[in-house]
Amino acid sequence: ALKKQIGYMSQKFTLYDDLTVYENLSFNSSLRKLERYFFQKRIKELLDFIGFDYALDTLVSSLPGGIKQQVSLVVSMLHDPEVIFLDEPTAGVTPFYRNKFWELIRMLSKKGKTVFVTTHYMDEAEYLCDRVAIIDAGKIIALDSPDKLVDNLVASGFERPKEMKM
């Protein structure tokens, strides 16, 4: 029951390069034992959500890295989970796709989904997250809103980061 509520996207591409986009989606749907009608409806919703404009019979190997990441996001959301874990979702993608991906994450949050994101890009975390946890050696050493974390650092003698423009 818990697996039905959770979606996960790993840092590395989770798609099979030698399969088409549709074959990857279909394979992942079968792993989750999704009903055919639900799967067909869901892929249309999700591909519209990411603005996917490639043919479904496109080999994954021919997609740009940012598009692969977006399709990986679709795979993690096929079963309509309430909680989605994204491990370094923007690592290795161009700034354009990085911004597009964060737009998608914000839209998911507005739709009521809980999204956990690991990132090394603190500018993204500060700008886009409601709460940030800083983890060192597997332990949470700070947890608060981005503004309060920055205020605490400034109070400790660190210089306030420059204004972010995304």
PDB file of C-alpha atoms in Angstrom:
ATOM      1  CA  ALA A   1       0.000   0.000   0.000  1.00  0.00           C
ATOM      2  CA  LEU A   2       2.877   2.361   0.782  1.00  0.00           C
ATOM      3  CA  LYS A   3       4.491   1.839  -2.652  1.00  0.00           C
ATOM      4  CA  LYS A   4       1.291   3.093  -4.275  1.00  0.00           C
ATOM      5  CA  GLN A   5       1.691   6.439  -2.507  1.00  0.00           C
ATOM      6  CA  ILE A   6       5.364   7.000  -3.401  1.00  0.00           C
ATOM      7  CA  GLY A   7       7.097   7.922  -6.651  1.00  0.00           C
ATOM      8  CA  TYR A   8      10.873   7.896  -7.038  1.00  0.00           C
ATOM      9  CA  MET A   9      13.221   9.255  -9.672  1.00  0.00           C
ATOM     10  CA  SER A  10      16.904   8.424  -9.289  1.00  0.00           C
ATOM     11  CA  GLN A  11      19.772  10.745 -10.146  1.00  0.00           C
ATOM     12  CA  LYS A  12      20.847   8.640 -13.090  1.00  0.00           C
ATOM     13  CA  PHE A  13      18.499   8.270 -15.991  1.00  0.00           C
ATOM     14  CA  THR A  14      16.040   5.498 -15.161  1.00  0.00           C
ATOM     15  CA  LEU A  15      14.990   4.898 -18.745  1.00  0.00           C
ATOM     16  CA  TYR A  16      16.182   2.211 -21.114  1.00  0.00           C
ATOM     17  CA  ASP A  17      17.979   3.902 -24.018  1.00  0.00           C
ATOM     18  CA  ASP A  18      17.250   1.076 -26.454  1.00  0.00           C
ATOM     19  CA  LEU A  19      13.480   1.325 -25.898  1.00  0.00           C
ATOM     20  CA  THR A  20      11.118   3.977 -27.206  1.00  0.00           C
ATOM     21  CA  VAL A  21       9.470   6.500 -24.924  1.00  0.00           C
ATOM     22  CA  TYR A  22       6.207   4.545 -25.111  1.00  0.00           C
ATOM     23  CA  GLU A  23       7.936   1.217 -24.428  1.00  0.00           C
ATOM     24  CA  ASN A  24       9.604   2.698 -21.327  1.00  0.00           C
ATOM     25  CA  LEU A  25       6.281   4.047 -20.072  1.00  0.00           C
ATOM     26  CA  SER A  26       4.478   0.803 -20.833  1.00  0.00           C
ATOM     27  CA  PHE A  27       7.166  -1.293 -19.141  1.00  0.00           C
ATOM     28  CA  ASN A  28       7.031   0.828 -15.991  1.00  0.00           C
ATOM     29  CA  SER A  29       3.236   0.726 -16.040  1.00  0.00           C
ATOM     30  CA  SER A  30       3.338  -3.078 -16.121  1.00  0.00           C
ATOM     31  CA  LEU A  31       5.713  -3.114 -13.133  1.00  0.00           C
ATOM     32  CA  ARG A  32       3.117  -1.133 -11.188  1.00  0.00           C
ATOM     33  CA  LYS A  33       0.273  -3.296 -12.547  1.00  0.00           C
ATOM     34  CA  LEU A  34      -1.667  -0.268 -13.782  1.00  0.00           C
ATOM     35  CA  GLU A  35      -4.950  -0.846 -15.589  1.00  0.00           C
ATOM     36  CA  ARG A  36      -4.651  -0.222 -19.344  1.00  0.00           C
ATOM     37  CA  TYR A  37      -7.316   2.517 -19.382  1.00  0.00           C
ATOM     38  CA  PHE A  38      -5.713   4.343 -16.439  1.00  0.00           C
ATOM     39  CA  PHE A  39      -2.265   4.058 -18.063  1.00  0.00           C
ATOM     40  CA  GLN A  40      -3.455   5.510 -21.398  1.00  0.00           C
ATOM     41  CA  LYS A  41      -5.232   8.386 -19.673  1.00  0.00           C
ATOM     42  CA  ARG A  42      -2.323   9.035 -17.355  1.00  0.00           C
ATOM     43  CA  ILE A  43       0.398   9.164 -20.014  1.00  0.00           C
ATOM     44  CA  LYS A  44      -1.609  11.710 -21.971  1.00  0.00           C
ATOM     45  CA  GLU A  45      -2.051  13.867 -18.844  1.00  0.00           C
ATOM     46  CA  LEU A  46       1.594  13.616 -17.848  1.00  0.00           C
ATOM     47  CA  LEU A  47       3.077  14.150 -21.307  1.00  0.00           C
ATOM     48  CA  ASP A  48       0.848  17.204 -21.672  1.00  0.00           C
ATOM     49  CA  PHE A  49       2.005  18.327 -18.227  1.00  0.00           C
ATOM     50  CA  ILE A  50       5.692  18.293 -19.272  1.00  0.00           C
ATOM     51  CA  GLY A  51       4.937  19.680 -22.730  1.00  0.00           C
ATOM     52  CA  PHE A  52       6.355  16.617 -24.461  1.00  0.00           C
ATOM     53  CA  ASP A  53       6.388  17.176 -28.213  1.00  0.00           C
ATOM     54  CA  TYR A  54       8.322  14.171 -29.492  1.00  0.00           C
ATOM     55  CA  ALA A  55       6.777  11.090 -31.051  1.00  0.00           C
ATOM     56  CA  LEU A  56       6.149   8.281 -28.570  1.00  0.00           C
ATOM     57  CA  ASP A  57       8.074   5.911 -30.834  1.00  0.00           C
ATOM     58  CA  THR A  58      11.241   7.997 -30.402  1.00  0.00           C
ATOM     59  CA  LEU A  59      14.149   6.014 -28.995  1.00  0.00           C
ATOM     60  CA  VAL A  60      15.115   7.353 -25.583  1.00  0.00           C
ATOM     61  CA  SER A  61      18.771   7.380 -26.652  1.00  0.00           C
ATOM     62  CA  SER A  62      17.987  10.139 -29.150  1.00  0.00           C
ATOM     63  CA  LEU A  63      16.389  12.495 -26.584  1.00  0.00           C
ATOM     64  CA  PRO A  64      18.306  15.431 -25.056  1.00  0.00           C
ATOM     65  CA  GLY A  65      19.286  14.938 -21.401  1.00  0.00           C
ATOM     66  CA  GLY A  66      16.719  17.430 -20.123  1.00  0.00           C
ATOM     67  CA  ILE A  67      13.896  15.690 -21.972  1.00  0.00           C
ATOM     68  CA  LYS A  68      15.052  12.315 -20.619  1.00  0.00           C
ATOM     69  CA  GLN A  69      14.834  13.750 -17.101  1.00  0.00           C
ATOM     70  CA  GLN A  70      11.309  14.984 -17.762  1.00  0.00           C
ATOM     71  CA  VAL A  71      10.260  11.577 -19.102  1.00  0.00           C
ATOM     72  CA  SER A  72      11.846  10.009 -16.000  1.00  0.00           C
ATOM     73  CA  LEU A  73       9.663  12.327 -13.924  1.00  0.00           C
ATOM     74  CA  VAL A  74       6.622  11.077 -15.842  1.00  0.00           C
ATOM     75  CA  VAL A  75       7.634   7.477 -15.075  1.00  0.00           C
ATOM     76  CA  SER A  76       7.882   8.280 -11.359  1.00  0.00           C
ATOM     77  CA  MET A  77       4.378   9.764 -11.451  1.00  0.00           C
ATOM     78  CA  LEU A  78       2.567   7.192 -13.621  1.00  0.00           C
ATOM     79  CA  HIS A  79       0.658   5.722 -10.683  1.00  0.00           C
ATOM     80  CA  ASP A  80      -0.326   9.210  -9.344  1.00  0.00           C
ATOM     81  CA  PRO A  81       1.599   9.083  -6.044  1.00  0.00           C
ATOM     82  CA  GLU A  82       1.025  11.591  -3.269  1.00  0.00           C
ATOM     83  CA  VAL A  83       4.741  11.810  -2.394  1.00  0.00           C
ATOM     84  CA  ILE A  84       7.516  12.059  -4.979  1.00  0.00           C
ATOM     85  CA  PHE A  85      11.238  11.703  -4.237  1.00  0.00           C
ATOM     86  CA  LEU A  86      13.564  13.271  -6.793  1.00  0.00           C
ATOM     87  CA  ASP A  87      17.279  12.573  -6.449  1.00  0.00           C
ATOM     88  CA  GLU A  88      19.337  15.344  -8.098  1.00  0.00           C
ATOM     89  CA  PRO A  89      16.758  15.822 -10.870  1.00  0.00           C
ATOM     90  CA  THR A  90      18.601  18.690 -12.570  1.00  0.00           C
ATOM     91  CA  ALA A  91      22.136  17.269 -12.424  1.00  0.00           C
ATOM     92  CA  GLY A  92      23.803  17.377 -15.803  1.00  0.00           C
ATOM     93  CA  VAL A  93      21.065  19.196 -17.707  1.00  0.00           C
ATOM     94  CA  THR A  94      21.280  22.554 -19.442  1.00  0.00           C
ATOM     95  CA  PRO A  95      20.168  25.724 -17.631  1.00  0.00           C
ATOM     96  CA  PHE A  96      17.065  25.850 -19.859  1.00  0.00           C
ATOM     97  CA  TYR A  97      15.940  22.358 -18.860  1.00  0.00           C
ATOM     98  CA  ARG A  98      16.982  22.983 -15.265  1.00  0.00           C
ATOM     99  CA  ASN A  99      14.556  25.925 -15.081  1.00  0.00           C
ATOM    100  CA  LYS A 100      11.845  23.976 -16.900  1.00  0.00           C
ATOM    101  CA  PHE A 101      12.214  21.085 -14.482  1.00  0.00           C
ATOM    102  CA  TRP A 102      11.837  23.381 -11.500  1.00  0.00           C
ATOM    103  CA  GLU A 103       8.689  24.847 -13.051  1.00  0.00           C
ATOM    104  CA  LEU A 104       7.301  21.305 -13.215  1.00  0.00           C
ATOM    105  CA  ILE A 105       8.190  20.700  -9.565  1.00  0.00           C
ATOM    106  CA  ARG A 106       6.458  23.929  -8.516  1.00  0.00           C
ATOM    107  CA  MET A 107       3.357  22.899 -10.474  1.00  0.00           C
ATOM    108  CA  LEU A 108       3.345  19.506  -8.730  1.00  0.00           C
ATOM    109  CA  SER A 109       3.481  21.234  -5.376  1.00  0.00           C
ATOM    110  CA  LYS A 110       0.583  23.504  -6.348  1.00  0.00           C
ATOM    111  CA  LYS A 111      -1.400  20.369  -7.253  1.00  0.00           C
ATOM    112  CA  GLY A 112      -0.994  19.179  -3.661  1.00  0.00           C
ATOM    113  CA  LYS A 113       1.833  16.692  -4.174  1.00  0.00           C
ATOM    114  CA  THR A 114       4.607  16.468  -1.608  1.00  0.00           C
ATOM    115  CA  VAL A 115       7.951  16.642  -3.380  1.00  0.00           C
ATOM    116  CA  PHE A 116      11.277  15.809  -1.739  1.00  0.00           C
ATOM    117  CA  VAL A 117      14.279  16.936  -3.755  1.00  0.00           C
ATOM    118  CA  THR A 118      17.953  16.327  -3.134  1.00  0.00           C
ATOM    119  CA  THR A 119      20.141  18.987  -4.707  1.00  0.00           C
ATOM    120  CA  HIS A 120      23.594  20.489  -4.445  1.00  0.00           C
ATOM    121  CA  TYR A 121      22.285  23.698  -5.998  1.00  0.00           C
ATOM    122  CA  MET A 122      21.554  25.807  -2.954  1.00  0.00           C
ATOM    123  CA  ASP A 123      20.256  28.654  -5.118  1.00  0.00           C
ATOM    124  CA  GLU A 124      17.465  26.345  -6.275  1.00  0.00           C
ATOM    125  CA  ALA A 125      16.701  25.208  -2.757  1.00  0.00           C
ATOM    126  CA  GLU A 126      16.593  28.766  -1.451  1.00  0.00           C
ATOM    127  CA  TYR A 127      14.411  30.019  -4.263  1.00  0.00           C
ATOM    128  CA  LEU A 128      12.001  27.121  -4.717  1.00  0.00           C
ATOM    129  CA  CYS A 129      11.606  25.190  -1.485  1.00  0.00           C
ATOM    130  CA  ASP A 130       9.352  25.839   1.507  1.00  0.00           C
ATOM    131  CA  ARG A 131      11.708  23.974   3.826  1.00  0.00           C
ATOM    132  CA  VAL A 132      15.311  22.921   3.471  1.00  0.00           C
ATOM    133  CA  ALA A 133      17.160  20.235   5.380  1.00  0.00           C
ATOM    134  CA  ILE A 134      20.935  20.304   5.365  1.00  0.00           C
ATOM    135  CA  ILE A 135      22.342  16.829   5.836  1.00  0.00           C
ATOM    136  CA  ASP A 136      25.900  15.972   6.832  1.00  0.00           C
ATOM    137  CA  ALA A 137      27.070  12.371   7.103  1.00  0.00           C
ATOM    138  CA  GLY A 138      23.463  11.166   6.999  1.00  0.00           C
ATOM    139  CA  LYS A 139      22.265  13.430   9.828  1.00  0.00           C
ATOM    140  CA  ILE A 140      20.050  16.482   9.541  1.00  0.00           C
ATOM    141  CA  ILE A 141      22.092  19.363  10.930  1.00  0.00           C
ATOM    142  CA  ALA A 142      19.673  22.157   9.981  1.00  0.00           C
ATOM    143  CA  LEU A 143      15.997  22.246   9.034  1.00  0.00           C
ATOM    144  CA  ASP A 144      14.014  25.415   8.432  1.00  0.00           C
ATOM    145  CA  SER A 145      12.702  27.754   5.774  1.00  0.00           C
ATOM    146  CA  PRO A 146      15.390  28.966   3.368  1.00  0.00           C
ATOM    147  CA  ASP A 147      15.134  32.533   4.712  1.00  0.00           C
ATOM    148  CA  LYS A 148      15.585  31.444   8.323  1.00  0.00           C
ATOM    149  CA  LEU A 149      18.538  29.208   7.436  1.00  0.00           C
ATOM    150  CA  VAL A 150      20.214  32.130   5.657  1.00  0.00           C
ATOM    151  CA  ASP A 151      19.428  34.473   8.571  1.00  0.00           C
ATOM    152  CA  ASN A 152      21.065  31.994  10.966  1.00  0.00           C
ATOM    153  CA  LEU A 153      24.163  31.810   8.765  1.00  0.00           C
ATOM    154  CA  VAL A 154      24.362  35.608   8.550  1.00  0.00           C
ATOM    155  CA  ALA A 155      24.041  35.814  12.340  1.00  0.00           C
ATOM    156  CA  SER A 156      26.979  33.380  12.515  1.00  0.00           C
ATOM    157  CA  GLY A 157      29.138  35.704  10.419  1.00  0.00           C
ATOM    158  CA  PHE A 158      28.541  34.489   6.866  1.00  0.00           C
ATOM    159  CA  GLU A 159      27.800  37.003   4.123  1.00  0.00           C
ATOM    160  CA  ARG A 160      24.212  37.085   2.821  1.00  0.00           C
ATOM    161  CA  PRO A 161      23.978  35.544  -0.680  1.00  0.00           C
ATOM    162  CA  LYS A 162      23.210  37.859  -3.569  1.00  0.00           C
ATOM    163  CA  GLU A 163      19.612  38.125  -4.764  1.00  0.00           C
ATOM    164  CA  MET A 164      18.591  35.240  -6.992  1.00  0.00           C
ATOM    165  CA  LYS A 165      17.028  35.764 -10.370  1.00  0.00           C
ATOM    166  CA  MET A 166      15.299  32.685 -11.814  1.00  0.00           C
TER     167      MET A 166
END
